[in-house]
């Protein structure tokens, strides 16, 4: 009896050691049709912006699914999927193959607009001095021959957003500050809130966030309210100009929404990109590709949606490519003029 | 609702301590190799595997006359998590387990004492791709039934087989595909994060832990141990999580 029990235990142990496929299940099939289906269905269940962008996802399935079969090549599948995803016109919708292909929905405008800004021109023509910080995307300085500080963000993320407190200690004696969010790739909301907190003139309700949580395109959890509010030991409440362009994206737009709630801020430039939602985690396909999408819905306090629309400036001004090639940043010059016209700051 | 877990943990600990007179204690340290297979649909539709080292620390209290066993142990591993086809999907996996149980001898099969009891277990699995470009986790607080049978092998060795099956579980999972506002709010509150879950029934969460331990006496106080352990858990609430792991460990046990 005893030996039987011991043998039985060893047999169970040996069996358990070799049955992972039975327990875990087979790998998902790596064929063009299954890759298409996995991606389409994931978007169908979790993408947050079908309704606010008026996207008929079933109609896109009907259009693109028949183009995929078992003989579809890798190149063809890439073209089919990216063409389908381009309809979403959403910078948080991405597809990559980890080799040489990377797709971002609706990014063609960024390639145009990024040439309408030249950071080197700011340094050479418009700055008395300009300093880098340990936060790679953040630098600051002083506008040439003016009592105006200048801060540029290439992104809205970094090791510690409270660096803004140190920068403002350097710039606080200037009569105004220009915050430049042009050619900004975005970042994270927490960082944006903390940066804005250094300029806050009070607490303001700025937007709500809801996360998609069900199979229907309008299934969302309860809205969470977000506020701009003072953070840090010092708030700069003298006149501030915020410069944006179409290449002011995502986290930079959250920073814009925060900043626009302050009475001492004037928003100048062009309408932002219109990609407010957080991006989902990366998702993986059996063919080695990965993708992501927007899984949240941001709405203004009055319920207005700005996804795909962007945040309009108080004063519209936009550089042309030729302006930059000629060595003129019209947007920055207009901001400097405005500070003089409105506040007599020079 | 979550306090019963804490109360039971305290009862278990006090059981072991109260029965300390007349028996003996042992501390056990072991290291070994763990092979993990898992699928977490919240993280990815692909199957993943992990191979690598595992570390375990345990405390055992054998009651007078070997009528009871109190056991508490922790396991920890942190390794790469790989898919079968793509190096660029390699992620990281962190596993931590804490189990505490109290068993009483209920019968003897020939010369083999049979123990039955229960305990508390805490398991965490955390998956991460490229610094949270994708992540997922499964955290379980459970009350389990446990049984052990001990087969003496001469005067200086014994073989112990144990099996534990959870009966009540609190399951914590992240939202599909990343952060939601609640997870965001609790990011700086780890205690809230690891307890902010739902009680699940056996219909939606199943788990099994089995171990086979061979212990041989090296000296009066020191023993060598060799352990095989198997763990399985499957959560079907929300997005499916299935994990299956085998491990072999070797170590030393110090009796005092």
Coordinates of C-alpha atoms in Angstrom, one line a residue, chain A:
Chain A
X1 CA 0.0 0.0 0.0
X2 CA 2.8 2.4 1.0
X3 CA 4.7 1.7 -2.1
X4 CA 1.7 2.2 -4.3
X5 CA 1.1 5.6 -2.8
X6 CA 4.7 6.6 -3.4
X7 CA 4.6 5.4 -7.0
X8 CA 1.3 7.2 -7.5
X9 CA 2.8 10.4 -6.3
X10 CA 5.8 10.1 -8.6
X11 CA 3.5 9.3 -11.6
X12 CA 1.4 12.4 -10.9
X13 CA 4.5 14.5 -10.7
X14 CA 5.9 13.2 -14.0
X15 CA 2.6 13.7 -15.7
X16 CA 2.3 17.3 -14.4
X17 CA 5.7 18.1 -15.7
X18 CA 4.8 17.5 -19.3
X19 CA 1.2 18.7 -19.8
X20 CA 1.6 22.5 -20.3
X21 CA -0.1 22.5 -23.7
X22 CA -3.2 20.8 -22.3
X23 CA -3.4 23.3 -19.5
X24 CA -2.4 26.6 -21.2
X25 CA -3.9 25.8 -24.6
X26 CA -2.5 26.1 -28.1
X27 CA -0.8 29.3 -29.4
X28 CA -3.2 31.5 -31.4
X29 CA -2.9 30.7 -35.1
X30 CA -0.4 32.9 -36.9
X31 CA -2.1 33.3 -40.2
X32 CA -3.3 36.6 -41.9
X33 CA -6.9 36.0 -41.2
X34 CA -6.4 35.4 -37.5
X35 CA -4.1 38.3 -37.2
X36 CA -6.7 40.5 -38.8
X37 CA -9.5 39.1 -36.6
X38 CA -7.5 39.5 -33.4
X39 CA -6.8 43.2 -34.1
X40 CA -10.2 44.1 -35.4
X41 CA -12.0 42.4 -32.5
X42 CA -9.7 44.0 -29.9
X43 CA -10.5 47.4 -31.3
X44 CA -14.2 46.5 -31.4
X45 CA -14.2 45.6 -27.7
X46 CA -11.9 48.2 -26.3
X47 CA -11.3 51.3 -28.6
X48 CA -13.0 54.2 -26.9
X49 CA -13.6 56.8 -29.7
X50 CA -15.8 55.1 -32.3
X51 CA -18.9 57.1 -31.4
X52 CA -17.3 60.5 -30.9
X53 CA -15.4 60.1 -34.2
X54 CA -18.4 58.7 -36.0
X55 CA -16.6 55.6 -37.1
X56 CA -18.7 52.7 -38.4
X57 CA -16.3 49.9 -37.4
X58 CA -18.5 47.1 -38.8
X59 CA -18.6 48.9 -42.2
X60 CA -14.8 48.9 -42.1
X61 CA -14.8 45.2 -41.3
X62 CA -17.0 44.6 -44.3
X63 CA -14.7 46.6 -46.5
X64 CA -11.3 45.2 -45.4
X65 CA -12.0 41.7 -44.1
X66 CA -12.7 40.2 -47.5
X67 CA -9.3 41.5 -48.7
X68 CA -7.6 39.1 -46.3
X69 CA -7.3 35.4 -46.9
X70 CA -4.8 32.6 -46.1
X71 CA -2.6 33.7 -49.0
X72 CA -2.3 37.3 -48.1
X73 CA 1.3 38.3 -47.8
X74 CA 2.9 40.1 -44.9
X75 CA 3.2 43.3 -47.0
X76 CA -0.4 43.1 -48.1
X77 CA -1.7 42.6 -44.6
X78 CA 0.3 45.6 -43.4
X79 CA -1.2 47.8 -46.1
X80 CA -4.7 46.5 -45.4
X81 CA -4.5 47.1 -41.6
X82 CA -2.9 50.5 -41.9
X83 CA -5.4 51.6 -44.4
X84 CA -8.2 50.5 -42.2
X85 CA -6.7 52.1 -39.1
X86 CA -6.1 55.4 -40.9
X87 CA -9.8 55.9 -40.9
X88 CA -9.6 56.5 -37.1
X89 CA -7.3 59.5 -37.6
X90 CA -6.0 59.0 -34.1
X91 CA -2.4 59.5 -33.1
X92 CA -2.8 57.0 -30.3
X93 CA -3.5 54.3 -32.8
X94 CA -0.2 52.7 -33.8
X95 CA 1.0 49.5 -35.4
X96 CA 4.6 48.3 -35.5
X97 CA 6.5 45.3 -36.7
X98 CA 9.7 45.9 -34.6
X99 CA 11.9 45.9 -37.7
X100 CA 11.4 48.8 -40.0
X101 CA 7.7 49.6 -40.2
X102 CA 5.9 51.9 -37.9
X103 CA 2.4 53.4 -38.5
X104 CA 0.6 56.1 -36.6
X105 CA -2.9 56.9 -37.7
X106 CA -3.4 60.4 -39.1
X107 CA 0.2 61.5 -38.7
X108 CA 0.6 63.0 -42.2
X109 CA -0.2 66.5 -40.8
X110 CA 2.6 66.2 -38.3
X111 CA 5.2 65.7 -41.0
X112 CA 4.0 69.0 -42.5
X113 CA 3.7 71.0 -39.3
X114 CA 7.0 69.9 -37.8
X115 CA 8.8 71.9 -40.5
X116 CA 7.0 75.0 -39.4
X117 CA 9.1 75.2 -36.2
X118 CA 12.9 75.3 -35.8
X119 CA 14.3 75.2 -32.3
X120 CA 17.7 76.2 -33.6
X121 CA 16.2 79.4 -34.8
X122 CA 14.8 80.1 -31.3
X123 CA 18.3 79.7 -29.9
X124 CA 20.1 81.7 -32.5
X125 CA 17.8 84.6 -33.2
X126 CA 15.4 84.9 -30.3
X127 CA 17.3 84.0 -27.1
X128 CA 19.7 85.9 -24.9
X129 CA 20.5 82.5 -23.3
X130 CA 18.9 79.1 -23.3
X131 CA 19.7 76.3 -20.9
X132 CA 19.1 72.5 -21.0
X133 CA 17.9 70.7 -17.9
X134 CA 18.4 67.1 -16.7
X135 CA 14.9 66.6 -18.2
X136 CA 15.9 66.0 -21.8
X137 CA 12.8 67.5 -23.4
X138 CA 12.6 70.6 -21.2
X139 CA 14.8 73.7 -21.6
X140 CA 14.4 77.4 -20.7
X141 CA 15.9 80.8 -21.2
X142 CA 15.2 84.5 -21.9
X143 CA 13.8 86.2 -25.0
X144 CA 16.5 88.4 -26.5
X145 CA 16.4 92.0 -25.2
X146 CA 13.0 91.5 -23.6
X147 CA 12.0 91.0 -20.0
X148 CA 10.3 87.7 -21.0
X149 CA 11.2 84.2 -20.0
X150 CA 10.9 81.3 -22.4
X151 CA 10.3 77.6 -21.7
X152 CA 10.1 74.9 -24.4
X153 CA 8.8 71.4 -24.0
X154 CA 9.5 68.7 -26.6
X155 CA 7.5 66.3 -24.6
X156 CA 5.5 66.2 -21.4
X157 CA 7.3 63.5 -19.4
X158 CA 10.4 63.2 -17.4
X159 CA 12.0 62.0 -14.2
X160 CA 10.5 64.7 -12.0
X161 CA 8.0 67.4 -13.0
X162 CA 8.9 69.5 -10.0
X163 CA 11.8 70.6 -12.0
X164 CA 9.5 73.4 -13.1
X165 CA 9.8 74.9 -9.6
X166 CA 13.5 75.3 -10.1
X167 CA 13.0 76.8 -13.5
X168 CA 10.5 79.3 -12.2
X169 CA 12.9 80.4 -9.5
X170 CA 15.2 81.4 -12.3
X171 CA 12.5 83.1 -14.4
X172 CA 10.1 84.5 -11.7
X173 CA 11.4 88.0 -11.9
X174 CA 10.6 88.4 -15.6
X175 CA 7.4 90.2 -16.4
X176 CA 6.0 87.4 -18.6
X177 CA 6.8 83.9 -19.7
X178 CA 6.2 82.2 -23.1
X179 CA 5.6 78.5 -22.8
X180 CA 6.2 76.8 -26.1
X181 CA 4.5 73.4 -26.8
X182 CA 5.2 73.3 -30.5
X183 CA 6.7 70.0 -31.9
X184 CA 5.7 68.3 -28.7
X185 CA 5.1 64.6 -28.8
X186 CA 3.1 64.4 -25.5
X187 CA 3.7 62.3 -22.5
X188 CA 1.8 61.6 -19.4
X189 CA -1.1 63.4 -17.7
X190 CA 0.5 63.4 -14.2
X191 CA 3.5 65.3 -15.5
X192 CA 1.2 67.8 -17.3
X193 CA -0.9 68.5 -14.1
X194 CA 2.3 69.1 -12.1
X195 CA 3.8 71.5 -14.6
X196 CA 0.5 73.4 -14.8
X197 CA 0.3 73.5 -11.0
X198 CA 3.2 75.9 -11.0
X199 CA 1.2 78.4 -12.9
X200 CA -2.2 77.8 -11.3
X201 CA -4.3 80.8 -10.1
X202 CA -6.8 78.5 -8.3
X203 CA -8.6 75.2 -8.7
X204 CA -10.6 74.7 -11.9
X205 CA -12.6 71.8 -13.2
X206 CA -11.1 71.1 -16.6
X207 CA -12.3 67.7 -18.0
X208 CA -13.7 64.3 -17.2
X209 CA -12.2 60.9 -18.1
X210 CA -14.0 57.7 -18.7
X211 CA -12.5 54.3 -19.6
X212 CA -14.2 51.9 -22.1
X213 CA -15.3 48.9 -20.1
X214 CA -17.8 46.9 -22.1
X215 CA -18.6 45.3 -25.4
X216 CA -20.7 48.2 -26.7
X217 CA -19.0 51.2 -28.2
X218 CA -20.6 53.5 -25.7
X219 CA -19.8 51.3 -22.6
X220 CA -17.8 53.5 -20.2
X221 CA -17.2 53.6 -16.5
X222 CA -18.3 56.6 -14.5
X223 CA -16.6 59.9 -15.4
X224 CA -13.8 61.0 -13.2
X225 CA -13.4 64.8 -12.8
X226 CA -10.0 66.3 -13.2
X227 CA -9.0 69.7 -11.9
X228 CA -6.1 72.1 -12.5
X229 CA -4.8 73.3 -9.1
X230 CA -1.7 74.9 -7.5
X231 CA 1.1 72.5 -6.9
X232 CA 4.6 73.3 -5.5
X233 CA 5.6 76.1 -3.3
X234 CA 5.4 78.9 -5.8
X235 CA 2.9 79.9 -8.6
X236 CA 3.9 82.2 -11.4
X237 CA 0.7 84.3 -12.1
X238 CA 2.1 87.1 -14.2
X239 CA 1.1 87.1 -17.9
X240 CA 1.8 83.8 -19.7
X241 CA 1.6 83.0 -23.4
X242 CA 1.1 79.4 -24.4
X243 CA 2.2 78.6 -28.0
X244 CA 0.7 75.5 -29.7
X245 CA 0.5 74.0 -33.1
X246 CA -1.0 71.0 -34.8
X247 CA 2.1 69.3 -33.5
X248 CA 1.0 69.7 -29.9
X249 CA -0.1 66.2 -29.1
X250 CA -1.7 64.2 -26.3
X251 CA 0.0 65.0 -23.0
X252 CA 0.8 68.4 -24.3
X253 CA -2.9 68.9 -25.0
X254 CA -3.6 67.9 -21.4
X255 CA -1.1 70.5 -20.3
X256 CA -2.9 73.0 -22.6
X257 CA -6.3 72.2 -21.1
X258 CA -4.8 72.8 -17.6
X259 CA -3.1 76.0 -18.6
X260 CA -6.2 77.4 -20.4
X261 CA -8.1 77.4 -17.2
X262 CA -5.9 80.2 -15.8
X263 CA -7.0 83.8 -16.2
X264 CA -3.4 85.1 -16.7
X265 CA -2.8 82.8 -19.7
X266 CA -3.3 83.6 -23.4
X267 CA -3.3 80.7 -25.8
X268 CA -1.8 81.6 -29.2
X269 CA -0.8 79.6 -32.3
X270 CA -2.7 76.9 -34.1
X271 CA -5.3 74.3 -32.9
X272 CA -3.7 71.3 -31.2
X273 CA -3.8 67.8 -32.7
X274 CA -6.9 66.4 -30.9
X275 CA -5.5 63.3 -29.3
X276 CA -6.4 63.6 -25.6
X277 CA -7.1 60.0 -24.5
X278 CA -4.4 57.9 -22.8
X279 CA -3.0 55.2 -25.0
X280 CA -3.6 51.6 -24.2
X281 CA -0.9 49.1 -23.3
X282 CA 0.8 47.6 -26.3
X283 CA -1.0 44.6 -27.7
X284 CA 0.7 41.7 -29.4
X285 CA -0.2 39.7 -32.5
X286 CA 0.9 36.2 -33.4
X287 CA 2.9 37.5 -36.4
X288 CA 5.2 39.5 -34.2
X289 CA 3.5 42.9 -34.7
X290 CA 2.2 45.1 -31.9
X291 CA -0.4 47.9 -31.7
X292 CA -2.1 50.2 -29.4
X293 CA -5.1 52.5 -29.3
X294 CA -7.0 55.1 -27.3
X295 CA -9.1 53.4 -24.6
X296 CA -10.4 56.5 -22.8
X297 CA -12.7 59.3 -23.5
X298 CA -11.9 62.8 -22.4
X299 CA -14.8 65.4 -22.3
X300 CA -14.8 69.0 -21.4
X301 CA -17.0 70.0 -18.3
X302 CA -19.8 70.9 -20.7
X303 CA -19.6 67.5 -22.3
X304 CA -17.9 68.7 -25.4
X305 CA -15.6 66.3 -27.2
X306 CA -12.3 67.5 -28.6
X307 CA -11.0 64.2 -30.0
X308 CA -9.9 64.6 -33.5
X309 CA -10.8 68.3 -33.2
X310 CA -8.1 69.8 -30.9
X311 CA -8.0 72.8 -28.7
X312 CA -8.5 76.1 -30.5
X313 CA -6.2 79.0 -29.5
X314 CA -7.5 82.4 -28.3
X315 CA -5.4 84.1 -31.0
X316 CA -4.7 82.2 -34.2
X317 CA -1.3 82.5 -35.8
X318 CA 0.7 79.9 -37.8
X319 CA 4.1 79.8 -39.3
X320 CA 4.6 78.7 -42.9
X321 CA 7.5 76.6 -43.9
X322 CA 8.8 79.5 -45.9
X323 CA 8.7 81.7 -42.7
X324 CA 11.0 79.3 -41.0
X325 CA 13.3 78.9 -44.0
X326 CA 13.5 82.7 -44.2
X327 CA 14.6 82.7 -40.5
X328 CA 11.4 84.1 -39.0
X329 CA 9.3 82.6 -36.3
X330 CA 6.1 84.6 -36.9
X331 CA 4.3 82.8 -34.0
X332 CA 6.9 83.7 -31.4
X333 CA 7.2 87.3 -32.8
X334 CA 3.4 87.7 -32.5
X335 CA 3.5 86.4 -28.9
X336 CA 6.2 89.0 -28.1
X337 CA 4.1 91.8 -29.8
X338 CA 1.0 90.7 -27.9
X339 CA 2.7 91.0 -24.6
X340 CA 3.8 94.5 -25.4
X341 CA 0.3 95.5 -26.8
X342 CA -1.7 94.1 -23.9
X343 CA 0.7 94.5 -21.0
X344 CA 3.4 97.0 -22.1
X345 CA 6.0 94.3 -21.5
X346 CA 9.2 94.6 -23.5

